[in-house]
PDB file of C-alpha atoms in Angstrom:
ATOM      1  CA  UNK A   1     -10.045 -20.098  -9.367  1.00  0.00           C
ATOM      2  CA  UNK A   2      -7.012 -20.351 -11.288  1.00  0.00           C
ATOM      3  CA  UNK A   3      -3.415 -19.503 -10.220  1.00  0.00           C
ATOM      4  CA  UNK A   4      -0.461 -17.018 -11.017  1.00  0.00           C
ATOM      5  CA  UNK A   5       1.308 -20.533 -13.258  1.00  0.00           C
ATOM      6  CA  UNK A   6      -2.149 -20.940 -15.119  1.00  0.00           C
ATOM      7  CA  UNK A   7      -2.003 -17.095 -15.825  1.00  0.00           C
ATOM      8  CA  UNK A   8       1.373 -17.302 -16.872  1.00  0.00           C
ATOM      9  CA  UNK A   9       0.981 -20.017 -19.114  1.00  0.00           C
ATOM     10  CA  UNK A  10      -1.676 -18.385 -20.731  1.00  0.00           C
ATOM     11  CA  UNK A  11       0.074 -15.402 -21.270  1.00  0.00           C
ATOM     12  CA  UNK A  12       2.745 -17.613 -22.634  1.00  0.00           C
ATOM     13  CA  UNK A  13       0.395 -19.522 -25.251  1.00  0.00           C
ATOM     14  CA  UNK A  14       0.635 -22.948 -23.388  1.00  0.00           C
ATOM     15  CA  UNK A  15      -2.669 -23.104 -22.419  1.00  0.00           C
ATOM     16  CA  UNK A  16      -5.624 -21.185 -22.585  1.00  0.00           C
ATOM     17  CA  UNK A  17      -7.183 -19.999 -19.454  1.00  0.00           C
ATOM     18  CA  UNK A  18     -10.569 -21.888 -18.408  1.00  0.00           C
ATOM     19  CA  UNK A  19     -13.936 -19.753 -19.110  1.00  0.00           C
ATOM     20  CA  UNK A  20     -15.169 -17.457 -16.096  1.00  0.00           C
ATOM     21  CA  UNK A  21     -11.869 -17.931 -14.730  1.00  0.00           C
ATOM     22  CA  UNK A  22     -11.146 -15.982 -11.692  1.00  0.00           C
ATOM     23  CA  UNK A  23      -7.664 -15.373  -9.908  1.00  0.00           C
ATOM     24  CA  UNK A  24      -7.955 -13.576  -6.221  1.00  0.00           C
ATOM     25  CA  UNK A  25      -5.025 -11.539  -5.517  1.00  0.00           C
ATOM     26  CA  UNK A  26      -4.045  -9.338  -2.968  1.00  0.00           C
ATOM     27  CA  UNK A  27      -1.719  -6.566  -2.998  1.00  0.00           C
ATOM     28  CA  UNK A  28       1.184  -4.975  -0.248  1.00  0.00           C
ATOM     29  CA  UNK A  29       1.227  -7.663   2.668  1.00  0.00           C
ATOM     30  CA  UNK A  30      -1.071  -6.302   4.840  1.00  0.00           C
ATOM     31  CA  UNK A  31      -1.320  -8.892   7.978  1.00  0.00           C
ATOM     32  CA  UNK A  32      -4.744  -9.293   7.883  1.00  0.00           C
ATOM     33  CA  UNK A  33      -4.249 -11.406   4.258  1.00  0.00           C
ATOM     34  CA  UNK A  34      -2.380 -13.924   7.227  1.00  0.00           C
ATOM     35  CA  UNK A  35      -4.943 -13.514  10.071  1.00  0.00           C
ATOM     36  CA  UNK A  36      -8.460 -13.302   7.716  1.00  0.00           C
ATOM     37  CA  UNK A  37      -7.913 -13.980   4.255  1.00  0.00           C
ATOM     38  CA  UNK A  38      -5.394 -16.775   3.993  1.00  0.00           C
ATOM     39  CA  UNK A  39      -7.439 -19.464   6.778  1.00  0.00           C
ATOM     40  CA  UNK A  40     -10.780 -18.487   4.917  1.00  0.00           C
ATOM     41  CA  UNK A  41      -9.530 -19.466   1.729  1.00  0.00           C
ATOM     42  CA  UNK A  42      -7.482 -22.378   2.780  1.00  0.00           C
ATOM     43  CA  UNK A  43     -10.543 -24.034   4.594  1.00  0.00           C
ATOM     44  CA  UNK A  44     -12.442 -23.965   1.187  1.00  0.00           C
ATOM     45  CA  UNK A  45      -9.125 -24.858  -1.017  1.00  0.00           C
ATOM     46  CA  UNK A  46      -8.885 -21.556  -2.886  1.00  0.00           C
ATOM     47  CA  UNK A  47      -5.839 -20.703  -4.465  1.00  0.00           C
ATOM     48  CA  UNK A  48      -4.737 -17.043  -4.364  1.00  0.00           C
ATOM     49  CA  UNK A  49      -1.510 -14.907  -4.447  1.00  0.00           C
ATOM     50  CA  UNK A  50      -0.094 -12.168  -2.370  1.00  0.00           C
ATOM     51  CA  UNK A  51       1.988  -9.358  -3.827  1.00  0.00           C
ATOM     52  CA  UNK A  52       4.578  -8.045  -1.245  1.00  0.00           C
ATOM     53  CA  UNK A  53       5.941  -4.106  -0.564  1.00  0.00           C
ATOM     54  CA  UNK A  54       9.241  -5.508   0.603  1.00  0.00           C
ATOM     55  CA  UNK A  55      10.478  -2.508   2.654  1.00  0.00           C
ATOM     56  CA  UNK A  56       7.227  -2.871   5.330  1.00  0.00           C
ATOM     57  CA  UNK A  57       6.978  -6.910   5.756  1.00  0.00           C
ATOM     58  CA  UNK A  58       8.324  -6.844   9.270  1.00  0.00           C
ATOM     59  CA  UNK A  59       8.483  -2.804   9.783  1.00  0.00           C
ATOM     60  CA  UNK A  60       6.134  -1.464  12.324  1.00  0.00           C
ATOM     61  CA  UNK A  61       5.396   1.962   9.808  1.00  0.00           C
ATOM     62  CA  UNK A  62       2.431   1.916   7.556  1.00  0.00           C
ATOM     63  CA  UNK A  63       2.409   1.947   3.789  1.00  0.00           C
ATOM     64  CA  UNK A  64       3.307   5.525   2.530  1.00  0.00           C
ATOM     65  CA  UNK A  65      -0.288   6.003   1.622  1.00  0.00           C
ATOM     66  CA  UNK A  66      -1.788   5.124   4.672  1.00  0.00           C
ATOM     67  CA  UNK A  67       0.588   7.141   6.331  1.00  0.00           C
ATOM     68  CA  UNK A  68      -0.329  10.046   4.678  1.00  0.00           C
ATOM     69  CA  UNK A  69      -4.096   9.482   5.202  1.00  0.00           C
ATOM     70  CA  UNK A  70      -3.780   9.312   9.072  1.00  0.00           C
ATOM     71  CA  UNK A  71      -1.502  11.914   8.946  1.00  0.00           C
ATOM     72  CA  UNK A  72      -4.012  14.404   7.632  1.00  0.00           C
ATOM     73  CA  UNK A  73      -6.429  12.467   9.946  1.00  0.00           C
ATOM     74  CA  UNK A  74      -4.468  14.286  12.663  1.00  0.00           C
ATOM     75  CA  UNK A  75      -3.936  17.575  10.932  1.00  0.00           C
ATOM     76  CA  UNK A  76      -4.595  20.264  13.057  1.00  0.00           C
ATOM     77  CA  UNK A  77      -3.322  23.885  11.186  1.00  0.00           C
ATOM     78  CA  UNK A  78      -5.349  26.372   9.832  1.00  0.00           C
ATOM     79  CA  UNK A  79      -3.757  25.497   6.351  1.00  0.00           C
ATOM     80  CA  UNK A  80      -2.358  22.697   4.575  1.00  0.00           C
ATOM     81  CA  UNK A  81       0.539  22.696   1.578  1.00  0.00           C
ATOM     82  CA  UNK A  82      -0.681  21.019  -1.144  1.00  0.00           C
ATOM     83  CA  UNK A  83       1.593  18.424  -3.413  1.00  0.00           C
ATOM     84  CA  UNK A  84       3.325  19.500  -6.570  1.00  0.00           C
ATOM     85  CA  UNK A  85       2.845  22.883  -6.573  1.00  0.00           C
ATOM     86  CA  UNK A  86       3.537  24.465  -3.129  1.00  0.00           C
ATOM     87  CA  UNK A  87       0.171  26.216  -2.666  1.00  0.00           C
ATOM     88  CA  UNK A  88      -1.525  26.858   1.020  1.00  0.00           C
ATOM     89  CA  UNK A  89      -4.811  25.746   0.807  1.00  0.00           C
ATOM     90  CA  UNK A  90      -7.497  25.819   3.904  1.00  0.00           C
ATOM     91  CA  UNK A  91      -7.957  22.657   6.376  1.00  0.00           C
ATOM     92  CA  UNK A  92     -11.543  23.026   6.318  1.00  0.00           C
ATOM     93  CA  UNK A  93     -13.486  22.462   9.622  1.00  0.00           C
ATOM     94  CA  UNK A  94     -16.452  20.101   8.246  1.00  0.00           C
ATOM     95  CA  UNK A  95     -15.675  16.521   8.214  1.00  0.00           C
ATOM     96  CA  UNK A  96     -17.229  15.609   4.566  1.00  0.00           C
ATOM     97  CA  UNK A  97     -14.581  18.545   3.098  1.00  0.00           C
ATOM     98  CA  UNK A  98     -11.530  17.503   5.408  1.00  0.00           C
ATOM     99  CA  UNK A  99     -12.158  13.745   3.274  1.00  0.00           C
ATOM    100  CA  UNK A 100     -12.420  15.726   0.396  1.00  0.00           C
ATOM    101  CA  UNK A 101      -9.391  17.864   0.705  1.00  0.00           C
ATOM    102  CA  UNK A 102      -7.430  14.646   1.692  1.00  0.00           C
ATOM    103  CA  UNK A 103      -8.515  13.066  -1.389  1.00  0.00           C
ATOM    104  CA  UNK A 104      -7.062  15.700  -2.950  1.00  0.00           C
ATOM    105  CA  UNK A 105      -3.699  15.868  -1.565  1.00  0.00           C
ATOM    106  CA  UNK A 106      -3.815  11.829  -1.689  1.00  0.00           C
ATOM    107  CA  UNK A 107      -4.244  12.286  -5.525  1.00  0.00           C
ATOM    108  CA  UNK A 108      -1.491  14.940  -5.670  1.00  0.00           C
ATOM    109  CA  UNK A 109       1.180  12.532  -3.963  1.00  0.00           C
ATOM    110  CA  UNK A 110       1.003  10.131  -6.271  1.00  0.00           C
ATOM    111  CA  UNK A 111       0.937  13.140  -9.384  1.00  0.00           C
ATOM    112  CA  UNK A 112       4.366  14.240  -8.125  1.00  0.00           C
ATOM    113  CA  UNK A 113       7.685  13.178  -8.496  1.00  0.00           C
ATOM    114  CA  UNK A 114       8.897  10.395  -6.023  1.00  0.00           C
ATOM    115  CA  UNK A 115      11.407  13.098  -4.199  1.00  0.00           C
ATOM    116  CA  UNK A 116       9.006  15.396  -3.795  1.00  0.00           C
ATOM    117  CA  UNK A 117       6.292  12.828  -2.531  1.00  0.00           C
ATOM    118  CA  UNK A 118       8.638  11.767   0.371  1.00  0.00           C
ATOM    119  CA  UNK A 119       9.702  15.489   0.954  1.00  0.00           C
ATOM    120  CA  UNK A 120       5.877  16.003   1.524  1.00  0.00           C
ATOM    121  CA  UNK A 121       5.297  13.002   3.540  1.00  0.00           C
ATOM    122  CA  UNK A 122       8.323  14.340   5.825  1.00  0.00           C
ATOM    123  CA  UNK A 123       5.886  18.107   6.051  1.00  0.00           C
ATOM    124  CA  UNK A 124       3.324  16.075   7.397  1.00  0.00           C
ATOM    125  CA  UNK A 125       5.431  13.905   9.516  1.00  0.00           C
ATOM    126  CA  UNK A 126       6.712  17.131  10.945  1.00  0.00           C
ATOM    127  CA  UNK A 127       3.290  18.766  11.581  1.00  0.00           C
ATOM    128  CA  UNK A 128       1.880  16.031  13.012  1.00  0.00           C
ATOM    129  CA  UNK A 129       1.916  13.822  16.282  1.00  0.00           C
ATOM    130  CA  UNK A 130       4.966  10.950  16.697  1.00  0.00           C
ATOM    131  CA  UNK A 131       4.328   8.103  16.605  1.00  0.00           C
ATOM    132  CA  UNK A 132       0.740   8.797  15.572  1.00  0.00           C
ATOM    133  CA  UNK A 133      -2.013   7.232  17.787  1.00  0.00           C
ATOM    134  CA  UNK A 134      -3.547   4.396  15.877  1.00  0.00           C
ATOM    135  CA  UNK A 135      -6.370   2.431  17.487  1.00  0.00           C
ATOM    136  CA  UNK A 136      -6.425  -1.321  17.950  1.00  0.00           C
ATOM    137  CA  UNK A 137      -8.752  -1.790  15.331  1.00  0.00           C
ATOM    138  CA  UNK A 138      -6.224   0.727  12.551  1.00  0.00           C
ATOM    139  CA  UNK A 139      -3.718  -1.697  13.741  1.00  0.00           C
ATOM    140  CA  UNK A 140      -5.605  -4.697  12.493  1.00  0.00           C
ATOM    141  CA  UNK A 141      -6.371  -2.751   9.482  1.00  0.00           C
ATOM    142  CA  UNK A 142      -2.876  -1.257   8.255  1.00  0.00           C
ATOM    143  CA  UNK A 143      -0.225  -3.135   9.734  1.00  0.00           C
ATOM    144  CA  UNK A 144       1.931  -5.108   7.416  1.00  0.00           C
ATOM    145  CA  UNK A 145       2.734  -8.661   8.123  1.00  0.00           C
ATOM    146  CA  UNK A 146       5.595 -10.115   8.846  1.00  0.00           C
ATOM    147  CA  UNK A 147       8.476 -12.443   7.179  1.00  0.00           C
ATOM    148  CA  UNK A 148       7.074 -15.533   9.059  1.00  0.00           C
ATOM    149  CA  UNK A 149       3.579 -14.679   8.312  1.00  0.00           C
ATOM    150  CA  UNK A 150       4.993 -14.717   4.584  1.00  0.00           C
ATOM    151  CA  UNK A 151       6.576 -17.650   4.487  1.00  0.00           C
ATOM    152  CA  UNK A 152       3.958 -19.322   6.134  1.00  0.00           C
ATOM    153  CA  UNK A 153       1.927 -18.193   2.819  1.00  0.00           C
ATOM    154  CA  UNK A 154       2.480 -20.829   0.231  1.00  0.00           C
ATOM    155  CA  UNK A 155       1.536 -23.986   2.439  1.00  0.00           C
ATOM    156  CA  UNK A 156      -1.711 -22.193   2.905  1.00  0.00           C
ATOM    157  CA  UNK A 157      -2.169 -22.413  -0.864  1.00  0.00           C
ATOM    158  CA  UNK A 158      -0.853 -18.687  -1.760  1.00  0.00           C
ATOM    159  CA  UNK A 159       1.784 -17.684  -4.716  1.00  0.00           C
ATOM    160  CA  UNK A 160       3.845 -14.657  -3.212  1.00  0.00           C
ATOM    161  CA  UNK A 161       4.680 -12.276  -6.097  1.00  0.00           C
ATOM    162  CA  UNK A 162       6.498  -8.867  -6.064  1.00  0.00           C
ATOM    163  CA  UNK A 163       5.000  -5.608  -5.518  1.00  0.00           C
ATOM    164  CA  UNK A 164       8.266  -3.222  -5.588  1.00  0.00           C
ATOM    165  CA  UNK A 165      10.100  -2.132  -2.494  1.00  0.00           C
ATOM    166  CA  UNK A 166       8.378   0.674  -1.020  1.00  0.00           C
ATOM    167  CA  UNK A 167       5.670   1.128  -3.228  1.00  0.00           C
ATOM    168  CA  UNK A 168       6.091   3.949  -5.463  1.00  0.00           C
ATOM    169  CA  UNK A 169       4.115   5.386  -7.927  1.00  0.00           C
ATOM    170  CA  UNK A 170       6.766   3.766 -10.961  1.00  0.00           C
ATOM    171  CA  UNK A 171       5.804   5.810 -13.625  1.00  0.00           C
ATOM    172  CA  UNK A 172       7.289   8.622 -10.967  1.00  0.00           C
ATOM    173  CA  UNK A 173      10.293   7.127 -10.774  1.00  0.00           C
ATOM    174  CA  UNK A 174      13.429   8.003 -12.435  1.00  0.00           C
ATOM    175  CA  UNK A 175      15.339   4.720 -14.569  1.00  0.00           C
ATOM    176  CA  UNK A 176      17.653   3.691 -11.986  1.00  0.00           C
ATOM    177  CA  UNK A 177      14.757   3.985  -8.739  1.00  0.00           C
ATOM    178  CA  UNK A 178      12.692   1.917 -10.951  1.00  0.00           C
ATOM    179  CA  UNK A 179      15.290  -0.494 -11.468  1.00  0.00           C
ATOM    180  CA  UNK A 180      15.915  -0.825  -8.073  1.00  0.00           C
ATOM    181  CA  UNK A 181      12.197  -0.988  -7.254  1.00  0.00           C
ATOM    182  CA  UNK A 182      11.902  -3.838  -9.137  1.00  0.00           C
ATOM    183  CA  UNK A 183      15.151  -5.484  -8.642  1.00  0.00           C
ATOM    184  CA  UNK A 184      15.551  -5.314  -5.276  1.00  0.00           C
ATOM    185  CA  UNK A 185      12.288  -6.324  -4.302  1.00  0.00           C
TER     186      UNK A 185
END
């Protein structure tokens, strides 16, 4: 495995990158980088890097996108806007088209304009159970880690890189969002 300085230099034209190489990255700062990946490859000396969602290290919500996911996981209406264009469509009853149909609106959020993405995440939010009920095991799955856990990163033999703020879709962004997206993260 290489690293994010190797890459870099590469990319630079100091050095070419070894043959086969591989770089293992992961991306938002879910915890379970710190509790599973991190001590796995630590113990056999691989290198890897973490790239951090600023605005959820050390904020009990869940990533926008999971949020939406377990939102519609708990949708209960007859009907269900869809993204972008306003339409009602049908929360179907079958489990196989309820994934499908939340594909589909997953899709649409990140089609949309950033306003109108966290205009829809606030429909769900309001159509929906608060706080929602998240097993143990979702927990494991979806929380993000905290500002310790991060710091505690690099002497474990990870490169922390950035990975915006709250994790838009950046070609939805207008110039000065995506300036502070990057900025600021």
């Amino acid at each position: 495995p290489v690293t994010l300085s190797h890459v870099r230099a590469s990319i630079l034209g100091h050095k070419p990158l070894p043959r086969r190489s591989v770089l293992i990255t992961f991306d938002d700062g879910y915890r379970n980088v710190y509790t599973h990946a991190a001590p796995v490859l630590q113990r056999y000396g691989v290198p890897a890097a973490v790239f951090l969602s600023t605005a959820y290290i050390n904020n009990p919500c869940l990533y926008w996108y999971d949020e939406v996911r377990q939102r519609l996981n708990h949708w209960t209406e007859a009907q269900i806007e869809i993204p972008g264009d306003g339409s009602l469509a049908d929360w179907p009853a079958n489990d196989a088209a309820r994934t499908a149909r939340a594909r589909q609106i997953g899709q649409a959020c990140k089609r949309v304009p950033n306003q109108q993405r966290l205009d829809y995440l606030e429909y769900l939010r309001a159509h929906t159970p608060q706080p929602l009920p998240l097993t143990g095991e979702q927990h494991q799955v979806l929380d993000p880690m905290s500002w310790e856990e991060a710091r505690r990163l690099p002497g474990m033999g990870f490169e922390i890189g950035s990975h915006t703020v709250t994790h838009p879709i950046l070609t939805r962004l207008n110039r000065e969002e995506l300036k502070a997206e990057l900025e600021d993260s």
